[in-house]
JSON list of C-alpha atoms in Angstrom, two decimals:
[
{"chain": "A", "resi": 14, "resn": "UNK", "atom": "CA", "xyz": [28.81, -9.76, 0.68]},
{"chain": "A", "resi": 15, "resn": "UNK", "atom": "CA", "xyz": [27.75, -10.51, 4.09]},
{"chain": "A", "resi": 16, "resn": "UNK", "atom": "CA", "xyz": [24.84, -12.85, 4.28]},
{"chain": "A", "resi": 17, "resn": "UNK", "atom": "CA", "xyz": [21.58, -10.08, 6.35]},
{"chain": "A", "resi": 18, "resn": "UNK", "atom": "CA", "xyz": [19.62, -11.63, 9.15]},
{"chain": "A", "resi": 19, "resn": "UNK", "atom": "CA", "xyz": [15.83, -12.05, 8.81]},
{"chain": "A", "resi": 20, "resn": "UNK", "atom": "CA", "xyz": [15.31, -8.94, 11.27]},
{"chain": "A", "resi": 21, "resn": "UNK", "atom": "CA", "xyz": [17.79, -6.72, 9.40]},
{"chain": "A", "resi": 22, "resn": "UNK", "atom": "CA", "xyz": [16.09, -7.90, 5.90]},
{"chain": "A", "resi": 23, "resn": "UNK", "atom": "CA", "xyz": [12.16, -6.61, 7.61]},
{"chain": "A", "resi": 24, "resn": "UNK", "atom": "CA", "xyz": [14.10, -3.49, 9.27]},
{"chain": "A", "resi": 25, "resn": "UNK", "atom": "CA", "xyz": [15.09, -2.52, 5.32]},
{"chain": "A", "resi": 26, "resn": "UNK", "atom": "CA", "xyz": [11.05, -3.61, 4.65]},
{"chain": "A", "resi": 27, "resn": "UNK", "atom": "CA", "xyz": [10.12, -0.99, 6.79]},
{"chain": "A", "resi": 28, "resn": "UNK", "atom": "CA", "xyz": [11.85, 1.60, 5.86]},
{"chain": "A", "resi": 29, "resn": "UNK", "atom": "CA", "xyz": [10.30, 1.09, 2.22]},
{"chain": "A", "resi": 30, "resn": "UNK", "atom": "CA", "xyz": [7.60, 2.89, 0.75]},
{"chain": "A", "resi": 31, "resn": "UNK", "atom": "CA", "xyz": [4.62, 0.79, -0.63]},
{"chain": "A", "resi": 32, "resn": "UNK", "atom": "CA", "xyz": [5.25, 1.81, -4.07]},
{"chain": "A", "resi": 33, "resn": "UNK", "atom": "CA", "xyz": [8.90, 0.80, -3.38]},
{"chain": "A", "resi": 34, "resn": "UNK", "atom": "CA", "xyz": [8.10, -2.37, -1.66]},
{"chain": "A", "resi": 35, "resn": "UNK", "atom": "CA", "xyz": [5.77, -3.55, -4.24]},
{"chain": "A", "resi": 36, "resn": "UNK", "atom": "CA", "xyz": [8.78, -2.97, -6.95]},
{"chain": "A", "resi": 37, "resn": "UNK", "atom": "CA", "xyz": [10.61, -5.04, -4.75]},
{"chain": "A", "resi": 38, "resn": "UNK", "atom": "CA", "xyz": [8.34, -7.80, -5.03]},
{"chain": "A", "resi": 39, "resn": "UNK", "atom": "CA", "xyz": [7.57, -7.83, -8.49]},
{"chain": "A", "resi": 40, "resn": "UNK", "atom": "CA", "xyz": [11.78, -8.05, -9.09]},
{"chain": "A", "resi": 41, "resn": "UNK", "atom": "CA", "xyz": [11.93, -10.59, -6.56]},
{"chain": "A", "resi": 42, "resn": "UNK", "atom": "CA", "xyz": [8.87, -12.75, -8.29]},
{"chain": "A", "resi": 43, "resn": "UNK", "atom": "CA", "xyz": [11.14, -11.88, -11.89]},
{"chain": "A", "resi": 44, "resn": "UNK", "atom": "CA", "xyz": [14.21, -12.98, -10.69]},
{"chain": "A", "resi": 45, "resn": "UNK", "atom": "CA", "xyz": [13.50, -16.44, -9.65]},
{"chain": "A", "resi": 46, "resn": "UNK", "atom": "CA", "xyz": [10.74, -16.99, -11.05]},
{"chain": "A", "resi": 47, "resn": "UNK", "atom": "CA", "xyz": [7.88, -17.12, -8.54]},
{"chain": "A", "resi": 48, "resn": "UNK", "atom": "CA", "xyz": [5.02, -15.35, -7.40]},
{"chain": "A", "resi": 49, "resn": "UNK", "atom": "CA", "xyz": [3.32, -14.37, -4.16]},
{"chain": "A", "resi": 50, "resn": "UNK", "atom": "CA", "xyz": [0.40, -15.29, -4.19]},
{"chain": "A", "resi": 51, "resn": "UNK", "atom": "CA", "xyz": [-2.04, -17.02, -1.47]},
{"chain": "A", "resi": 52, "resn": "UNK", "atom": "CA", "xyz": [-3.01, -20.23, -1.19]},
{"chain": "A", "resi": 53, "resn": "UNK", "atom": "CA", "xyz": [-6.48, -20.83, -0.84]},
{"chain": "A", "resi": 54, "resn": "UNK", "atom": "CA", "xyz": [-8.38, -23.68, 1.25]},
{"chain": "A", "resi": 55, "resn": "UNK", "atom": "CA", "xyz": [-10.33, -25.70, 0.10]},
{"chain": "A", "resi": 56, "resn": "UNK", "atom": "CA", "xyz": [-14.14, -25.44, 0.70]},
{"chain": "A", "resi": 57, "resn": "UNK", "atom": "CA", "xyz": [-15.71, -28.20, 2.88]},
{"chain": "A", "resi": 58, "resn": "UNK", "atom": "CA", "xyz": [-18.70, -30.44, 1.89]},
{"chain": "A", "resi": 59, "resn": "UNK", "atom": "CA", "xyz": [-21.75, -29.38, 2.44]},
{"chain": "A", "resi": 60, "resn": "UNK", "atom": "CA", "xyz": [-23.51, -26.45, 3.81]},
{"chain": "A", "resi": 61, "resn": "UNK", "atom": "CA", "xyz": [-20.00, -25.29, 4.95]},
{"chain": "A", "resi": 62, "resn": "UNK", "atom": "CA", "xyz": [-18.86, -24.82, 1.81]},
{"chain": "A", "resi": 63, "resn": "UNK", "atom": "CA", "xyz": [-20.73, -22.33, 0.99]},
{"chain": "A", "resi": 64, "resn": "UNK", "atom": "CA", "xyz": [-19.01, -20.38, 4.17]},
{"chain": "A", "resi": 65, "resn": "UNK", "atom": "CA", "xyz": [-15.84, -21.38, 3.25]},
{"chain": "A", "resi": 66, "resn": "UNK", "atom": "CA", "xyz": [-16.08, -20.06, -0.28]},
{"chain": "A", "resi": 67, "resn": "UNK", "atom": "CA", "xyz": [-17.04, -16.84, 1.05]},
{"chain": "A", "resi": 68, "resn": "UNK", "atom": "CA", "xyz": [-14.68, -16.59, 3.05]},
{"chain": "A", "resi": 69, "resn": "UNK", "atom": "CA", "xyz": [-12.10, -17.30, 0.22]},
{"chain": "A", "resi": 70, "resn": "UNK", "atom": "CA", "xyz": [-13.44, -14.58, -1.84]},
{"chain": "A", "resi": 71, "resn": "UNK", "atom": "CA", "xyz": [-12.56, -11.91, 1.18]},
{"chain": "A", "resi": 72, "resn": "UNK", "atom": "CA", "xyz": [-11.09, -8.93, 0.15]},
{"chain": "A", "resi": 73, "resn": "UNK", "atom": "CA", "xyz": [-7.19, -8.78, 0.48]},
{"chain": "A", "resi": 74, "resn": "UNK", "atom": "CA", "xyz": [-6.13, -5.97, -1.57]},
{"chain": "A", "resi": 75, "resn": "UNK", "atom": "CA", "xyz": [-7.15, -2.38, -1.26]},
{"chain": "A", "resi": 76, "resn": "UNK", "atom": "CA", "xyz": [-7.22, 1.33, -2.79]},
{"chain": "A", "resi": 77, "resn": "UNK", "atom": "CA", "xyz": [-6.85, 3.92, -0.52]},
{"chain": "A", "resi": 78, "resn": "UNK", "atom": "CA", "xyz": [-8.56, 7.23, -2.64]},
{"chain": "A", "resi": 79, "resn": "UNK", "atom": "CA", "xyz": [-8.14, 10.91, -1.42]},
{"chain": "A", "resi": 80, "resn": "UNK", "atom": "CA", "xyz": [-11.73, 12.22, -1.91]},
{"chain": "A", "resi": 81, "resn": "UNK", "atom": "CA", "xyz": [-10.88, 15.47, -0.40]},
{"chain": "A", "resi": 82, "resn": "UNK", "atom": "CA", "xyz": [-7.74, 17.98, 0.68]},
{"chain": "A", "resi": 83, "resn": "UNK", "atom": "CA", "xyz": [-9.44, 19.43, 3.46]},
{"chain": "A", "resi": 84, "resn": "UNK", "atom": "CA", "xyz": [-7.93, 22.61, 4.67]},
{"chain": "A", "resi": 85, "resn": "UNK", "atom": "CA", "xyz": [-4.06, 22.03, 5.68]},
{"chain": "A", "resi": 86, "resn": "UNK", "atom": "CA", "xyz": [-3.73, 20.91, 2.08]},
{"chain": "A", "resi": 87, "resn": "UNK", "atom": "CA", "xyz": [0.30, 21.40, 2.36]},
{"chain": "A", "resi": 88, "resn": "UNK", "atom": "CA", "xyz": [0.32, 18.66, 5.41]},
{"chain": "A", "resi": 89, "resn": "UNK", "atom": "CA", "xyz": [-1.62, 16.45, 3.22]},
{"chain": "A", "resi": 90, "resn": "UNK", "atom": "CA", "xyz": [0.89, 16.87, 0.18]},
{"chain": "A", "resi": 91, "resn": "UNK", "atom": "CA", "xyz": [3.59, 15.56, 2.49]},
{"chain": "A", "resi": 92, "resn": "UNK", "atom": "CA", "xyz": [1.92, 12.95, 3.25]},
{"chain": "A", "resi": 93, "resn": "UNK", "atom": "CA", "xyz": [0.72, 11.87, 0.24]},
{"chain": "A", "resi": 94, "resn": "UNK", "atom": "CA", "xyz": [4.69, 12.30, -0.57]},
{"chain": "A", "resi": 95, "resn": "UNK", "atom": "CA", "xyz": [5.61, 10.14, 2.47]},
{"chain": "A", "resi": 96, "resn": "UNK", "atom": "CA", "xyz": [3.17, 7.18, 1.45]},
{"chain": "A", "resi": 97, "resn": "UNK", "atom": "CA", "xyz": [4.25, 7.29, -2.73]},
{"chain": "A", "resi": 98, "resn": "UNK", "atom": "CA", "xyz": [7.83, 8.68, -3.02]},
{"chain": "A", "resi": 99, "resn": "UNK", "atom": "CA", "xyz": [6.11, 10.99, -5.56]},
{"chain": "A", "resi": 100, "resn": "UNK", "atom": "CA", "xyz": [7.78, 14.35, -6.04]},
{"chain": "A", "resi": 101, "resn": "UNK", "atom": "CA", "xyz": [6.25, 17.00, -4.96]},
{"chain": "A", "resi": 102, "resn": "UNK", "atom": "CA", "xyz": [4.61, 18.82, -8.25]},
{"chain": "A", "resi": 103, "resn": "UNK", "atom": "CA", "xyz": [2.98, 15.17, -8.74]},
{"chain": "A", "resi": 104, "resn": "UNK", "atom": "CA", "xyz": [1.99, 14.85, -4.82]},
{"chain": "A", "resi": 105, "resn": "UNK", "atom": "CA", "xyz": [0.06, 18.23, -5.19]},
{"chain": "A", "resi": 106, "resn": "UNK", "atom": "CA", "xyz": [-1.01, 17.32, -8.68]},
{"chain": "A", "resi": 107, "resn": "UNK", "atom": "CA", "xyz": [-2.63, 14.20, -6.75]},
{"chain": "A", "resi": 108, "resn": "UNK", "atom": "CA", "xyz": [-4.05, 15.99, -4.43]},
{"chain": "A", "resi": 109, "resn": "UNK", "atom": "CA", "xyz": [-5.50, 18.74, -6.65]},
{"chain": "A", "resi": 110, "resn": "UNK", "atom": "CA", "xyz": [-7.15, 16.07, -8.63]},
{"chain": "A", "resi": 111, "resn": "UNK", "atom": "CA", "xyz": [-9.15, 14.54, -6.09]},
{"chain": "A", "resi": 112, "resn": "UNK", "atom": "CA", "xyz": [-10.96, 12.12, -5.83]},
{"chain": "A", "resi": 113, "resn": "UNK", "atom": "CA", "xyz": [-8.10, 9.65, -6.98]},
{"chain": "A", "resi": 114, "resn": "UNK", "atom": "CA", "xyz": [-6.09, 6.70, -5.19]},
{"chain": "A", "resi": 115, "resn": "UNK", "atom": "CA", "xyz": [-3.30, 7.66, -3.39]},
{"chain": "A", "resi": 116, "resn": "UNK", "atom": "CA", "xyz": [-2.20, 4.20, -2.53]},
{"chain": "A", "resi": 117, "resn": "UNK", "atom": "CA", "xyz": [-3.58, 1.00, -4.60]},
{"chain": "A", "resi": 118, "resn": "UNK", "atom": "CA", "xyz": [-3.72, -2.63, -4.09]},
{"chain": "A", "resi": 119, "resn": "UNK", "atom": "CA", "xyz": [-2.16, -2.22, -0.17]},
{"chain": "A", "resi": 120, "resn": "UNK", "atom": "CA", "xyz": [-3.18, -5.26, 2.45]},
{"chain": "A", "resi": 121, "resn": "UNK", "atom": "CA", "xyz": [-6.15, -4.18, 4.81]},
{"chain": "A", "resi": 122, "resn": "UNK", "atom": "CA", "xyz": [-3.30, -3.28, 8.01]},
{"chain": "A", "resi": 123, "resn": "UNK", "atom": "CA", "xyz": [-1.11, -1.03, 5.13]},
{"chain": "A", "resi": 124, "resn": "UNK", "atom": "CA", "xyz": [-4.38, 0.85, 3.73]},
{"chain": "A", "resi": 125, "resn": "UNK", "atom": "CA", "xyz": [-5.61, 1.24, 7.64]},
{"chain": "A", "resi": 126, "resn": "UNK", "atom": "CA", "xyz": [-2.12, 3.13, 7.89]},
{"chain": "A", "resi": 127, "resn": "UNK", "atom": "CA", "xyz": [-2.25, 4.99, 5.30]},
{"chain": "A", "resi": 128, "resn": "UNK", "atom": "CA", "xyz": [-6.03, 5.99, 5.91]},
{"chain": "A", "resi": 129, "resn": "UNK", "atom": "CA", "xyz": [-5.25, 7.22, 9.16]},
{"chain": "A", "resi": 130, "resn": "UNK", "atom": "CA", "xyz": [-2.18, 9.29, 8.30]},
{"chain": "A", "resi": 131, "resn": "UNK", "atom": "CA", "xyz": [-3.93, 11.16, 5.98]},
{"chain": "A", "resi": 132, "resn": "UNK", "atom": "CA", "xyz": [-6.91, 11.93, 7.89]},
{"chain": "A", "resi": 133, "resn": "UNK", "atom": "CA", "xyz": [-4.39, 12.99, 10.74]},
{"chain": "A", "resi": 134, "resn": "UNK", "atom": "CA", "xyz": [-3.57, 15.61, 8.31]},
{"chain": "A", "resi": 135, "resn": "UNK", "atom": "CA", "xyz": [-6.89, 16.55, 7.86]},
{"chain": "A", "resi": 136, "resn": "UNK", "atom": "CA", "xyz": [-7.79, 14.84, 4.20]},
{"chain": "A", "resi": 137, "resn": "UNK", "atom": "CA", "xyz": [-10.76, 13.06, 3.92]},
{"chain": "A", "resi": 138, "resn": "UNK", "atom": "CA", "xyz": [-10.19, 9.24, 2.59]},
{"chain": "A", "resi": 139, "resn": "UNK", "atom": "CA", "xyz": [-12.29, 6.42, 1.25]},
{"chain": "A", "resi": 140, "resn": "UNK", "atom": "CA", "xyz": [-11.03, 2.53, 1.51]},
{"chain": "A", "resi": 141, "resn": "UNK", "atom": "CA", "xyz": [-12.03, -0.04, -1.01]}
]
């Protein structure tokens, strides 16, 4: 097997879905025996602790939730298909049931993505 370069390994990446992506991880963590997680700093002394310990507890995973179709509800179905490799009975299922997460525990830049694709088609999306 031919060894892949770095950039052809993160072209694969981004062809990925998130769903797919974070399967990828977790069999990656199982297989040798790791786990991504990040390291956190640690807090000054002092007043800047405080500051720094805030800052640790920043928010670095989060839920993307459909609250509402809007009305090109088909162009939000493929979209909600193109962000969860979910077929398409459980993509309109989804999006029938709304309010509920379309895409959960993303990093702030995927969620931004995925928040603005779907309000490009017209659905109207909550970030937490």
């Amino acid at each position: 097997m031919a060894k892949l370069s770095q950039d052809d390994l993160l072209a694969q990446f981004e062809e990925m879905t998130l769903i797919e992506l974070s399967e990828f991880v977790k069999a990656f963590e199982d297989k040798f025996d790791v786990t991504a997680a990040v390291a956190a700093a640690a807090p000054a002394a002092g007043g800047a602790g405080v500051a720094a310990a805030e800052a640790v507890e920043e928010q670095d995973e989060f839920d993307v939730i459909l609250t509402g179709a809007g009305e090109k509800k088909i162009q939000v179905i493929k979209v909600v298909r193109e962000l969860t490799s979910l077929g398409l009975k459980e993509a309109k299922d989804l999006v029938d049931g709304a309010p509920k997460a379309v895409v959960e525990k993303a990093t702030k830049e995927a969620a931004a993505k995925a928040k603005e694709a779907l309000e490009g088609a017209g659905a109207s999306v909550e970030v937490k």
